Each structure stands twice: as C-alpha cells, then as structure tokens.
Amino acid sequence: MAVRGDIRNVAIVAHVDHGKTTLVNAMLAQSHVFNEREEVPDRVMDSNDLEREKGITILAKNTAVQYTGPLAAKYGHPEGITLNIIDTPGHADFGGEVERGISMVDGVVLLVDASEGPLPQTRFVLRKALEAKLPVILCVNKTDRPDARIEEVVGESSDLLLGLAQDVIEEGIDLDEDALFDLPVIYCAAKAGYASENQPENGGLPDNEDLEPLFEAIIKNIPAPEYEEGAPLQAHVANIDSSDFLGRLGLVRIYNGTLEKGKTYGLSRVDGSVENFRVSELLRTQGLERTPVDSAGPGDIVAVAGVNDIMIGETIVDPSDPRPLPLIHVDDPAISMTFGINDSPLAGTEGKDHKLTARMIKDRLDRELIGNVSIKVLPTERPDAWEVQGRGELALAVLAEQMRREGYELTVGRPQVVTKTIDGVINEPMENTTIDVPEEYMGTVTQLLADRKGRMENMTNHGTGWVRLQFTVPSRGLIGFRTALLSATRGTGIASSISAGYAPWAGQIVTRQNGSMVCDRKGIATPYAMQRLQARGNFFVEPQSPVYEGQVVGVNNKPDELDVNITLAKHMTNMRSSTADVLETLTPPIKMSLEESLDFANEDECVEALRNPSVCARLFSAVRIGTSGAPSSVDRTTLRITSDSSRCSVGFASTVVCLLTSPTVSPLSSPFDGSAE
C-alpha cells in the first residue's frame, strides 16, 4: 500500500461542552488562518444561528489546517502537512453527525474535561472510534479549572477505553491491544491555546504556550492515508452542503484514485445502480474557505459539484470498474414527533409570506432527509401530517425551530417513543443517564427519576460537594426531564444520556401534575377576565391577545382540565363604584420557548409553531372546533377522537401557549395500561 504522508485526517470527539469547537478555534488561530486585523468569534466553526444561541454544535463541519512547523520537515514534508479536522457535535441527539464524521478520518482526538471526566457521550464516540479501528489520542482539556482532577480523569478515561475495547473484541472485532495500553495523552487549555505532554498541577495551565505538542501527537499517532496504486476511483460521500452558485455539493473522502475537474465519473447509488455525471467543480477546504482545484488524490477531503441529487453514503466510482464502498451505518431513531399543517383559526394571521400548505412542509422535510441521516419521515393516516423520527427530542425540536425560522407554520405533537415488538413483547428504548448534582439535591433527583421509572446503577462522590448519579431510564421518562431537573436543583443539575438499547415496557409514567386552562370561545383575552381567573393558575397569553376555542391559555393549579372564558368583558353601568380606583395587578404570563412548550404538552396536545418571533409557539389540545380531525399527535398517544366535530392541535410560543381538549376523547385499548400505542 502506498502512503500520502502530507495529509492527516482527524476528528475531534467529546462530550458536550468539553471544548471541541474552542480547540479547533485555537488550532486555526495558531495556523495563521485568520488575518491579523480580522475579528474572530470565540467559536468560529459554530456558524449556524441556532448553534450560537444554544452554545452547542449541531452539524459536523470540516476545516483544513496547513501545518508548516518544525515537525513538517522532520516527517519529510517541509512544504507543510495538511490536517483535515472534523468538528463534531457533543450531544447524543446528533450522534449521526459523529458517525458520519468518523467515517471520513483515520484517527480521533478524544477530548475530556479535566473536572467532569468521561461522560455518556464520551463512551458513545469512543466506542464508535474503536469499532472503526481508529487510533485514539487522549486530550485532557480545561486543566486550568479550579476543580480540576487531572490524574483521576486520565485514569477513568484509560479504564473506559480498555473496558470498551474488551467489549468490542468480544463482538468479534480485532483490535491491537498493545497500542491501547500505550495511549498518548496531551494536557490542554483550549481557551488559552496551551498544550503540553507534561501533566500540570490541578487548576494550572500547561507548561507550553502553544499547541505544538498536540500537532506533533496528531502527525505522529494518526496514520497517513493509505491507498492502492493504480486502483480505480473510490470517493465516499459523507456530507452534503449547498452553494448559491453551484447548487448541491457532496463532501467526499477519496480512498483510491484521482478525482479531476471536468471529467465524467460514475455515482453508485444507495440502491446499487450507477449513474454517470460530470464533475463541474472541485473544491478543497483551506481554513474556513473552499478554493477551486483541478484534481484531488487519495486521502483528500473535497467538495464535488455536478449532481443535483447526490446523497450521503453514495460512492463516486470509475464507470468502467465500479467498486462502491459500504453505506454509512447510523443507529435507529428512538423518539418521534408528528409534524402537520397549522389549521388553527389564527393560522397565517401573524406576519406575511407564510408557508402553510402540506406540500411546502413535505418538501422541506424531504430536503432535511438529504443532509440528515439520523432522521426518518414516515406517512400517517392523514395526508397533511407526517411522523418524524430522530435520536432525541432536542434533535427534532431543533428541526421544528429551524423550520419556524424559515417561515413555516406547523403543528408539532408531543415527543413519543418508537417501540419495537420483540418475541411478542412490546419494548421501548432505554437510556443510560448520568447526573451531576450538589449533595443536598441527591434525594430530590433520585425521587424525580424514580417517578419516571428510573433505576439507579451507580453513585460516586468525589468529596467535592458534588455527587454523580447513574441511572437507566426509559426514554419516555426523559421527555421534559431537563426542565424538571433544573427546577428541582435550582439550575445546578447537569444531565446527559446515551442509548442503552431496548427493554420491556415499563408502565405508565405521569410527569405533569397540573392540568390546563382551555379557552372555551373565540375572542380577545381581556384583563378583566384574567384578573378573575388568575387565582386558578398561571397564564401563557398576554392581555388583548387573540384566542380561540380549544387554545391552552394557562396551566391549572389542579390536575383537572378547566374550561375558562378568558374573553369576558366588564359590564358598563352608569353607577359609580367605590372600588373604581383600586388597581389590580396582573401576574405576568409564562413565556415558553418551542422546546419548553413541547416538554409541557400532554399526549393529547400539540404545539403550534409560528413564524412570528414574538409568538413563536402556541399550545392546544383536542377541542370542539373544526372538522379536520386530530393531527398526528394522536397517532402515538393514548387518545382517540371519536367525534367528527373534534380536532386536535396544540401551539406553543415564546409568549403564548394554548391547549384544547374534548370530552369526546376516549382511551385507546393497549396491552400496556393505555399509556402508549
């Protein structure tokens, strides 16, 4: 096998918020990618608006660093060594992006927080790397944290690596065990741009003021791309992008052969057919920019233009000798939501240029399938509603939020789990959850997860005042759990989880103790009515907001559902009142984001995602209006709408939440206590 020594392909993987994007930022800065006068943001790779707002990476992105330091000449390439770096998400819901990124590289840098240590997503990405037989470099980041425990974290990471390696070997995958014992370790403070091979003191910076040791570890331990001389072209499509001028771009990793601009090649489709196309443009990433090139060889990661419907997992091949590569495997979805049209009485009334029709929403979901391998879109019994399946509720909520920002108005049902029938028994997805909380909240969190059918597996106390709790919980129990955890721990709790396979149905889980206040007529919410009703609960709507029958306008203090007339106006008389000058204060309404609204909704309620940023979501439930029937949320819930005159729709907003319910709703018969399909 021939070797291309001037290239290294590496992915940065870690748990969420352990510093992947910050490290890539520092690597770019020290490679002189940025102009001296250029103002560089903290996380330049997080280019998406949602990524910047949430502070997380959602899409895996690649960049290229041209290393021209002293090591380049040492390894025989004084002109420089190209480091193709893949920045991956840390959240388990976007695990498909991680699997896609790993398929393009020859090794990984595993980042671990010097205080938190290995967490669930660390286990997930490390296992994927071992299954792909990729070498691992351990990088302990944030050594300057006051609560850093560097030596313990290195020990925990090594134990995790060896334990996972043993599991992978037992599954029949041959690994080099000797290489695992000789794990290269780099100590790093990404925000400062420091890295060293020498272990610093807890809470101290590394003794080297640049990232040179990290670059050396990558060049030394990550193998250069190997290829077979004279072999036909093999280029694997691992990602999809778009350009205003070139149309759809396929991001490919070339394994064998040479790809040249202007030539005709074959595209091996997912179904096995081969379609010829001409490469109209070839782009190589340099820093944050893509520059046109005439050709690319083995080991290169380039963008290809010329096929308008190129898909992830396909292979660009030699038409005379096609040798397609295996498709990218992605774990099955565990959570589903129903996306449907917004047919509420207020649809299309806020703003302009709305995208309301079923055709528009279906086209948008089909486009999402092109670049997102983690989701599935399935039809429902209704032509204007679709079941969208994904890894977790965050991934699906991000999709709904993105569509809302693009001008789509739609209804989204409460997240439901995707069940499987194994040996005649209904099984549901389980998750391993790790929670870090202060010691005083340990009992509260334990009770919280016990109510959600969680089973404690382990408890660790490092003597720092914090406790780490590990549970196995049904995925259903984690829907809306984040909000409950933050409330129970006064915002201090940190939770993360990864898939733990399937287990028999755990029974009914009741997560919401309060009922809803449902508007019983169409009109305008009046301060007079809200003052009379505010003792019953908290409102989601502002005074003078338009409301309609079935809209959830507030949360009831009691578990029952309450029909209210929020449009009642004060009767005018010619009599002087002794209390006329008494000022009654109105409690400010609860403002919820789209995600919070989805967590709040019951199984017979939907969320109405609106384009108007001031009213981004509205909540409603099965109600006595319209003739359209219940949207897709009832496809997986315990409710069946038995009356032709009932409908189900729920909308949530940053300022408005409305719910609808109907007395004509009857429980579905099910083998497991009527709590799910």
XYZ file of C-alpha atoms in Angstrom:
677
model
C 0.000 0.000 0.000
C 1.213 3.477 -0.894
C 1.061 6.272 1.698
C 0.313 10.010 1.385
C 2.455 11.426 4.129
C 1.439 15.079 3.595
C -2.138 14.562 4.887
C -3.703 13.687 8.233
C -7.446 13.242 8.662
C -8.640 13.557 12.264
C -11.940 14.094 14.097
C -12.287 15.927 17.412
C -14.809 13.996 19.539
C -16.014 14.558 23.097
C -18.989 15.013 25.356
C -20.996 18.197 25.022
C -19.274 21.347 26.339
C -15.844 19.768 26.797
C -14.218 22.250 24.400
C -14.101 20.685 20.901
C -15.026 23.793 18.927
C -12.847 26.014 21.148
C -9.872 23.720 20.486
C -10.445 23.810 16.722
C -10.648 27.603 17.005
C -7.227 27.692 18.706
C -5.728 25.329 16.098
C -6.947 27.602 13.302
C -5.608 30.705 15.047
C -2.146 29.206 15.591
C -2.023 28.040 11.969
C -2.363 31.674 10.817
C -5.685 31.057 9.075
C -7.086 34.375 10.311
C -5.894 37.800 9.226
C -4.189 39.805 11.984
C -6.832 42.508 11.700
C -9.726 40.045 11.479
C -12.137 39.923 14.394
C -12.558 36.233 15.174
C -15.501 34.964 17.271
C -14.954 32.512 20.123
C -16.335 29.501 18.233
C -15.859 30.295 14.574
C -16.945 26.799 13.465
C -20.406 27.265 15.007
C -21.704 29.277 12.077
C -25.385 28.399 12.456
C -27.605 30.913 14.339
C -29.102 28.152 16.486
C -25.624 26.859 17.325
C -24.543 30.266 18.561
C -27.740 30.812 20.561
C -27.649 27.410 22.261
C -23.874 27.244 22.617
C -23.703 23.742 21.132
C -22.510 22.240 17.855
C -25.361 20.763 15.802
C -23.722 19.989 12.439
C -20.369 18.301 11.897
C -18.091 20.598 9.899
C -14.659 20.175 8.381
C -11.754 22.566 8.138
C -8.154 22.245 6.992
C -5.001 23.455 8.720
C -1.699 23.738 6.847
C 0.964 22.815 9.400
C 4.367 24.261 8.463
C 6.143 23.988 11.844
C 9.417 22.235 12.570
C 7.756 18.821 12.583
C 6.812 19.099 8.902
C 10.447 18.894 7.797
C 11.126 16.173 10.391
C 8.492 13.947 8.770
C 9.748 14.642 5.254
C 7.318 17.354 4.092
C 8.972 20.765 4.544
C 6.302 22.374 2.326
C 3.719 21.570 5.020
C 1.350 18.857 6.205
C -2.405 19.313 5.680
C -4.525 18.479 8.736
C -8.168 17.876 7.758
C -10.089 18.372 11.014
C -13.727 17.356 11.586
C -15.506 19.247 14.382
C -18.313 17.025 15.670
C -21.339 17.660 17.929
C -21.166 16.520 21.536
C -24.872 15.945 22.142
C -26.134 12.393 21.765
C -29.162 13.562 19.764
C -26.824 14.493 16.926
C -24.904 11.217 17.034
C -25.482 10.675 13.306
C -23.186 13.634 12.643
C -20.483 11.965 14.760
C -20.797 8.652 12.908
C -20.591 10.493 9.614
C -17.500 12.433 10.703
C -15.732 9.301 11.957
C -16.297 7.622 8.571
C -14.072 10.267 6.916
C -10.992 10.161 9.164
C -8.059 7.928 10.109
C -7.985 8.743 13.836
C -9.662 10.732 16.602
C -8.669 13.169 19.326
C -10.764 12.325 22.389
C -11.324 15.442 24.472
C -12.153 15.005 28.150
C -12.929 17.725 30.681
C -10.305 17.807 33.466
C -13.041 18.086 36.085
C -16.089 16.241 34.746
C -14.142 13.327 33.291
C -15.675 10.783 30.883
C -19.427 11.175 30.444
C -22.037 9.224 28.420
C -21.276 10.827 25.084
C -17.561 10.162 25.693
C -18.423 6.472 25.897
C -20.556 6.699 22.733
C -17.945 8.368 20.496
C -15.096 6.265 21.883
C -16.956 3.051 21.118
C -17.635 4.235 17.554
C -13.928 5.005 17.114
C -12.888 1.575 18.401
C -15.416 -0.210 16.174
C -13.870 1.616 13.212
C -10.367 0.563 14.457
C -9.214 4.185 14.677
C -6.256 5.224 16.843
C -7.131 7.484 19.780
C -5.279 10.462 21.259
C -6.494 11.441 24.743
C -6.548 15.190 25.292
C -7.391 16.373 28.827
C -8.855 19.860 28.379
C -9.594 22.661 30.851
C -6.670 21.829 33.134
C -6.949 25.362 34.497
C -10.373 24.719 36.057
C -10.234 25.328 39.828
C -11.886 21.946 40.445
C -9.670 20.027 38.011
C -8.691 16.466 38.973
C -6.350 15.615 36.119
C -4.782 12.360 37.302
C -8.148 10.796 38.233
C -9.651 11.794 34.862
C -6.755 10.204 32.947
C -7.253 7.011 34.968
C -11.028 6.994 34.357
C -10.518 7.584 30.620
C -7.960 4.767 30.342
C -10.271 2.376 32.212
C -13.151 3.359 29.932
C -11.000 2.792 26.834
C -9.855 -0.656 27.937
C -13.349 -1.661 29.056
C -14.906 -0.646 25.740
C -12.054 -2.309 23.838
C -12.792 -5.575 25.647
C -16.486 -5.282 24.707
C -15.607 -4.615 21.069
C -13.162 -7.555 20.960
C -15.863 -9.863 22.358
C -18.112 -8.761 19.492
C -15.572 -10.157 17.035
C -13.650 -7.003 16.051
C -9.884 -7.479 16.102
C -8.061 -4.632 17.938
C -4.400 -4.003 18.695
C -4.466 -4.259 22.495
C -0.798 -3.263 22.896
C -1.488 0.090 21.211
C -4.329 0.747 23.627
C -2.046 0.421 26.634
C 0.317 2.996 25.129
C -2.325 5.735 24.920
C -0.828 9.157 24.023
C -2.013 11.837 26.481
C -1.922 15.599 25.884
C -2.822 18.167 28.552
C -4.506 21.213 27.149
C -6.220 24.518 27.944
C -8.008 25.212 24.647
C -9.274 28.667 25.544
C -5.718 29.842 26.290
C -4.249 27.869 23.363
C -1.776 25.923 25.574
C -0.884 22.236 25.283
C 1.800 20.018 26.783
C 2.808 16.386 27.245
C 3.688 17.111 30.881
C 0.904 16.880 33.433
C 0.275 20.277 35.065
C -0.918 20.783 38.600
C -4.657 20.710 39.204
C -6.033 24.113 38.237
C -2.812 25.156 36.452
C -2.027 25.904 32.809
C 0.191 23.552 30.764
C 3.879 24.485 30.699
C 3.915 25.088 26.942
C 2.373 28.238 25.449
C 1.191 26.842 22.109
C -0.449 23.760 20.618
C 2.726 22.312 19.124
C 2.600 19.120 21.273
C -0.953 18.462 20.040
C 0.079 18.925 16.395
C 3.015 16.554 16.978
C 0.759 13.948 18.582
C -1.617 14.095 15.595
C 1.174 13.848 12.998
C 2.939 11.082 14.926
C -0.002 8.906 16.036
C -2.649 9.404 13.343
C -1.666 7.287 10.319
C -1.329 8.953 6.936
C -3.937 7.886 4.337
C -3.076 4.647 2.559
C -4.140 3.805 -0.971
C -3.595 1.188 -3.647
C -1.613 2.408 -6.639
C -3.418 2.006 -9.927
C -6.733 1.181 -8.240
C -9.935 2.653 -9.721
C -11.555 5.704 -8.146
C -13.354 5.320 -4.810
C -14.676 8.504 -3.171
C -17.212 8.193 -0.341
C -19.910 10.894 0.092
C -20.035 11.634 3.837
C -21.793 15.011 3.978
C -23.966 17.352 1.952
C -23.649 21.104 1.551
C -25.016 23.697 -0.840
C -23.782 26.729 -2.703
C -25.760 29.641 -4.159
C -23.788 29.309 -7.394
C -23.008 25.593 -7.685
C -26.116 24.013 -6.169
C -25.762 20.903 -4.063
C -22.245 19.872 -3.035
C -21.165 16.412 -1.953
C -18.368 16.343 0.640
C -16.276 13.267 -0.188
C -13.271 11.427 1.174
C -11.138 9.919 -1.604
C -9.807 6.451 -0.766
C -8.319 5.393 -4.126
C -7.704 7.012 -7.490
C -7.760 10.641 -8.564
C -10.754 12.963 -8.952
C -10.381 15.585 -11.689
C -12.496 18.587 -12.605
C -14.382 18.337 -15.910
C -14.160 14.542 -16.198
C -17.047 12.073 -16.207
C -17.395 9.573 -13.356
C -19.988 7.160 -12.067
C -22.094 7.662 -8.949
C -23.010 4.421 -7.204
C -26.458 4.989 -5.705
C -27.890 3.607 -2.483
C -29.912 1.051 -4.477
C -26.773 -0.243 -6.270
C -27.314 1.472 -9.652
C -24.531 3.554 -11.245
C -25.278 6.935 -12.823
C -22.711 8.859 -14.873
C -22.092 12.547 -14.180
C -19.538 15.250 -14.943
C -17.625 16.998 -12.175
C -18.448 20.664 -12.782
C -16.407 21.955 -9.842
C -13.925 20.592 -7.310
C -13.336 22.498 -4.059
C -10.750 21.906 -1.342
C -11.152 23.406 2.144
C -8.413 25.765 3.270
C -9.080 27.226 6.687
C -12.684 28.371 6.568
C -12.832 28.860 2.793
C -13.296 26.474 -0.105
C -10.968 27.079 -3.072
C -11.306 25.525 -6.563
C -8.735 22.899 -7.537
C -8.200 20.888 -10.719
C -7.652 17.499 -9.101
C -7.597 15.687 -5.765
C -5.915 12.454 -4.759
C -6.206 9.720 -2.134
C -6.752 10.974 1.390
C -8.140 14.356 0.304
C -11.480 15.612 1.625
C -13.082 17.745 -1.095
C -16.467 19.101 -2.174
C -17.825 17.932 -5.537
C -20.446 19.743 -7.645
C -22.262 18.251 -10.621
C -25.054 16.052 -9.214
C -28.197 17.782 -8.003
C -29.465 14.813 -6.013
C -26.246 13.381 -4.569
C -26.901 11.585 -1.259
C -24.884 10.683 1.831
C -23.434 7.170 1.694
C -23.098 7.034 -2.109
C -19.731 6.413 -3.770
C -18.123 8.188 -6.740
C -16.542 5.408 -8.824
C -14.822 4.689 -12.114
C -17.643 3.954 -14.627
C -15.583 1.190 -16.266
C -14.764 -0.516 -12.947
C -17.254 0.496 -10.230
C -16.293 -0.560 -6.688
C -18.773 1.055 -4.281
C -17.925 1.398 -0.590
C -20.291 0.240 2.214
C -23.102 2.578 3.243
C -22.717 4.639 6.444
C -24.474 2.891 9.335
C -26.483 5.097 11.655
C -28.246 3.971 14.849
C -32.022 3.686 14.689
C -34.217 6.579 15.907
C -35.769 6.369 19.373
C -38.105 9.409 19.529
C -40.829 10.533 17.157
C -42.911 13.668 16.702
C -45.782 14.360 14.384
C -45.387 17.322 12.046
C -48.566 18.596 10.407
C -50.086 21.679 8.857
C -51.277 24.513 11.050
C -55.054 24.623 10.631
C -55.865 26.670 13.715
C -58.203 29.711 13.367
C -55.172 32.005 13.708
C -53.042 30.309 11.050
C -51.387 32.750 8.688
C -52.601 35.850 10.525
C -49.274 36.906 12.080
C -46.691 38.299 9.647
C -46.565 37.613 5.928
C -45.120 35.196 3.366
C -46.255 32.213 5.387
C -45.536 28.658 4.299
C -48.681 26.862 5.340
C -49.529 24.133 2.857
C -48.907 20.421 3.253
C -46.870 20.367 0.036
C -44.462 23.023 1.354
C -43.955 21.214 4.666
C -43.447 17.847 2.954
C -40.883 19.344 0.547
C -38.997 20.845 3.498
C -38.948 17.504 5.364
C -37.732 15.750 2.191
C -34.886 18.277 1.923
C -33.951 17.597 5.530
C -33.602 13.899 4.735
C -30.915 14.702 2.184
C -28.378 16.036 4.638
C -29.544 14.465 7.918
C -29.005 10.736 8.114
C -30.301 10.498 11.700
C -33.988 11.150 10.982
C -36.766 9.303 9.204
C -40.028 10.718 7.818
C -42.957 8.283 7.763
C -46.507 8.854 6.460
C -49.500 8.821 8.797
C -53.170 8.137 8.212
C -53.618 11.812 7.336
C -52.217 13.303 4.114
C -51.252 16.559 5.869
C -49.266 15.061 8.774
C -46.027 13.043 8.988
C -44.261 11.136 11.709
C -40.658 12.365 12.041
C -38.302 10.047 13.942
C -34.928 11.033 15.402
C -32.366 10.232 18.077
C -33.808 12.539 20.717
C -36.289 15.298 21.392
C -33.609 18.005 21.074
C -32.784 16.998 17.503
C -36.457 17.107 16.491
C -37.099 20.357 18.388
C -34.135 21.932 16.564
C -35.673 20.856 13.248
C -39.053 22.395 14.188
C -37.349 25.608 15.356
C -35.345 25.808 12.123
C -38.485 25.369 10.026
C -40.267 28.018 12.096
C -37.469 30.490 11.426
C -37.638 29.728 7.718
C -41.261 30.878 7.620
C -43.147 27.596 8.034
C -46.194 27.388 10.261
C -46.869 23.890 11.501
C -48.230 21.856 14.389
C -45.908 19.531 16.286
C -47.119 16.750 18.562
C -45.581 15.809 21.891
C -42.493 13.579 21.579
C -43.282 9.873 21.691
C -41.001 6.834 21.859
C -40.521 4.445 18.934
C -41.428 0.993 20.254
C -40.402 -2.446 18.972
C -42.142 -5.788 19.366
C -39.588 -8.461 20.349
C -40.839 -12.050 20.853
C -44.371 -10.738 21.141
C -43.463 -8.281 23.922
C -43.588 -4.519 23.409
C -40.174 -2.990 24.092
C -39.270 0.666 24.452
C -35.902 2.444 24.157
C -33.840 2.889 27.321
C -31.093 5.384 28.109
C -28.121 5.494 30.441
C -28.294 8.839 32.218
C -25.511 10.486 34.191
C -26.431 13.359 36.507
C -24.055 15.641 38.420
C -25.744 17.485 41.309
C -24.745 19.067 44.623
C -25.037 16.626 47.518
C -28.082 18.313 49.043
C -30.189 17.574 45.940
C -29.319 13.877 45.692
C -32.575 12.718 47.302
C -34.677 15.077 45.187
C -33.147 13.859 41.928
C -33.436 10.214 42.966
C -37.160 10.672 43.677
C -37.584 12.561 40.398
C -36.159 9.690 38.374
C -37.927 7.033 40.442
C -41.233 8.632 39.393
C -40.021 8.261 35.788
C -39.261 4.518 36.199
C -35.520 5.115 36.502
C -33.215 2.542 38.110
C -30.030 3.705 39.851
C -26.937 1.852 38.638
C -24.129 3.702 40.380
C -23.339 6.632 42.658
C -19.971 8.354 43.004
C -18.927 11.027 45.473
C -15.578 12.666 44.751
C -15.597 14.608 48.015
C -16.011 17.939 46.237
C -19.598 18.530 47.364
C -20.973 17.063 44.127
C -22.419 13.621 43.521
C -22.531 11.715 40.229
C -25.622 9.535 39.818
C -26.022 6.983 37.026
C -29.484 5.699 36.089
C -31.079 3.516 33.448
C -34.306 5.269 32.444
C -36.937 4.714 29.725
C -36.587 7.353 27.009
C -40.184 8.365 27.790
C -39.110 9.366 31.281
C -36.535 11.819 29.942
C -39.038 13.788 27.863
C -39.267 17.098 29.647
C -36.806 15.931 32.303
C -34.295 18.726 31.760
C -36.753 21.404 32.847
C -37.795 19.394 35.919
C -34.142 18.806 36.879
C -33.217 22.481 36.623
C -36.236 23.410 38.745
C -35.518 20.761 41.380
C -31.813 21.645 41.685
C -32.134 25.435 41.325
C -30.343 25.361 37.997
C -27.269 23.459 39.219
C -28.000 19.940 37.890
C -26.177 18.633 34.812
C -27.628 15.633 32.975
C -26.588 13.699 29.885
C -27.578 10.369 28.409
C -26.913 7.850 25.656
C -28.909 4.974 24.234
C -28.964 1.734 26.216
C -30.926 -0.468 23.833
C -34.485 -1.706 24.371
C -36.307 -3.183 27.356
C -39.915 -4.269 28.054
C -42.469 -1.505 28.501
C -42.044 -0.010 31.976
C -45.651 1.048 32.563
C -47.373 4.384 32.761
C -45.303 7.469 33.547
C -47.036 10.621 34.789
C -44.708 13.610 34.518
C -47.118 16.535 34.657
C -49.229 17.065 37.765
C -51.071 20.195 36.606
C -53.986 20.436 34.243
C -54.599 23.016 31.566
C -56.831 26.065 31.344
C -58.541 25.813 27.982
C -60.292 28.708 26.273
C -63.947 27.872 25.544
C -64.611 30.502 22.847
C -63.031 32.701 20.237
C -62.237 36.323 21.046
C -59.710 38.657 22.685
C -58.199 37.951 26.098
C -59.308 40.697 28.486
C -57.507 41.925 31.630
C -60.852 41.784 33.475
C -61.285 38.059 32.834
C -57.635 37.282 33.566
C -57.797 39.078 36.917
C -60.809 36.981 37.901
C -59.100 33.765 36.800
C -55.524 34.261 37.928
C -56.178 32.584 41.274
C -56.846 29.352 39.338
C -53.346 29.188 37.783
C -50.787 30.903 35.558
C -51.462 32.217 32.076
C -49.497 31.781 28.834
C -51.160 34.650 26.960
C -50.885 38.412 27.197
C -53.960 40.642 27.706
C -55.507 41.695 24.369
C -54.095 38.599 22.630
C -56.432 36.832 20.157
C -57.555 33.407 21.401
C -59.759 30.657 20.039
C -61.795 27.722 21.295
C -59.543 24.906 22.399
C -56.430 27.001 22.914
C -54.480 26.285 26.069
C -54.223 29.679 27.701
C -52.686 28.657 31.015
C -51.754 25.950 33.488
C -54.282 24.964 36.141
C -53.204 24.650 39.789
C -55.175 21.407 39.989
C -54.662 18.267 37.876
C -58.033 18.640 36.143
C -58.626 20.402 32.866
C -60.530 23.677 33.241
C -62.638 25.378 30.565
C -62.411 29.151 31.014
C -63.876 32.246 29.390
C -60.830 34.457 29.084
C -62.693 36.899 26.807
C -65.207 38.109 29.445
C -65.572 41.891 29.433
C -66.677 44.055 32.340
C -70.277 45.257 32.014
C -70.634 49.011 31.723
C -73.112 50.810 34.011
C -73.888 54.410 34.952
C -73.367 53.663 38.627
C -70.276 54.939 40.399
C -68.218 52.227 42.053
C -66.415 52.706 45.350
C -63.625 50.417 44.105
C -63.205 52.109 40.748
C -59.775 53.482 41.586
C -58.436 50.304 43.127
C -55.526 48.999 40.997
C -55.485 45.255 40.458
C -52.150 43.830 39.343
C -51.969 41.039 36.784
C -49.323 38.345 37.154
C -47.000 38.381 34.091
C -47.649 35.440 31.770
C -45.291 32.466 31.471
C -43.209 32.701 28.299
C -42.005 29.399 26.914
C -39.762 28.523 24.010
C -40.719 25.916 21.457
C -38.728 23.229 23.298
C -40.287 24.089 26.653
C -43.721 24.031 25.080
C -43.111 20.548 23.660
C -41.984 19.353 27.101
C -45.104 20.830 28.712
C -47.653 19.431 26.277
C -49.699 16.387 27.241
C -50.171 13.462 24.890
C -53.480 14.857 23.593
C -51.989 18.277 22.937
C -49.976 19.759 20.080
C -47.695 22.730 19.687
C -48.397 25.359 17.091
C -45.049 26.661 15.809
C -45.455 30.180 14.461
C -43.224 32.358 12.340
C -43.827 35.473 14.428
C -40.781 35.716 16.751
C -42.812 37.356 19.495
C -45.272 34.449 19.484
C -43.137 31.516 18.382
C -45.315 28.767 19.802
C -48.878 28.211 20.907
C -50.333 25.194 22.684
C -53.677 23.496 22.137
C -55.368 20.090 22.586
C -58.239 18.022 21.176
C -61.060 20.541 21.011
C -64.624 21.010 19.952
C -63.991 23.033 16.827
C -63.464 22.343 13.168
C -63.940 19.160 11.257
C -60.361 18.340 10.374
C -59.923 15.641 12.967
C -56.940 15.207 15.234
C -53.457 15.852 13.908
C -50.729 13.368 14.149
C -50.091 13.617 17.840
C -52.903 11.138 18.420
C -51.205 8.595 16.165
C -48.972 7.561 19.075
C -50.952 8.717 22.093
C -53.485 7.165 24.378
C -56.324 9.184 22.930
C -58.750 8.585 20.116
C -61.022 11.312 18.836
C -64.468 9.745 18.409
C -66.449 12.778 17.243
C -66.311 14.154 13.699
C -66.625 17.649 15.094
C -63.455 17.462 17.197
C -59.908 18.420 16.319
C -56.534 18.196 17.959
C -53.946 20.900 17.638
C -51.572 22.456 20.072
C -49.438 25.506 19.687
C -46.610 26.877 21.804
C -44.891 30.250 21.643
C -42.352 32.307 23.474
C -45.302 34.320 24.675
C -48.342 32.158 24.084
C -49.331 28.612 24.853
C -52.774 27.280 24.180
C -54.324 23.803 24.689
C -57.549 22.196 23.537
C -59.380 19.143 24.881
C -62.598 17.388 24.125
C -64.957 15.304 26.203
C -65.259 13.008 23.230
C -61.796 11.633 23.725
C -61.624 8.008 24.733
C -58.599 5.932 25.806
C -57.059 3.551 23.311
C -57.052 -0.062 24.252
C -53.449 -1.260 24.602
C -51.643 -4.219 26.134
C -49.699 -1.946 28.467
C -52.142 0.075 30.523
C -53.134 2.516 27.818
C -50.168 4.810 28.153
C -48.842 4.441 24.622
C -49.571 2.913 21.293
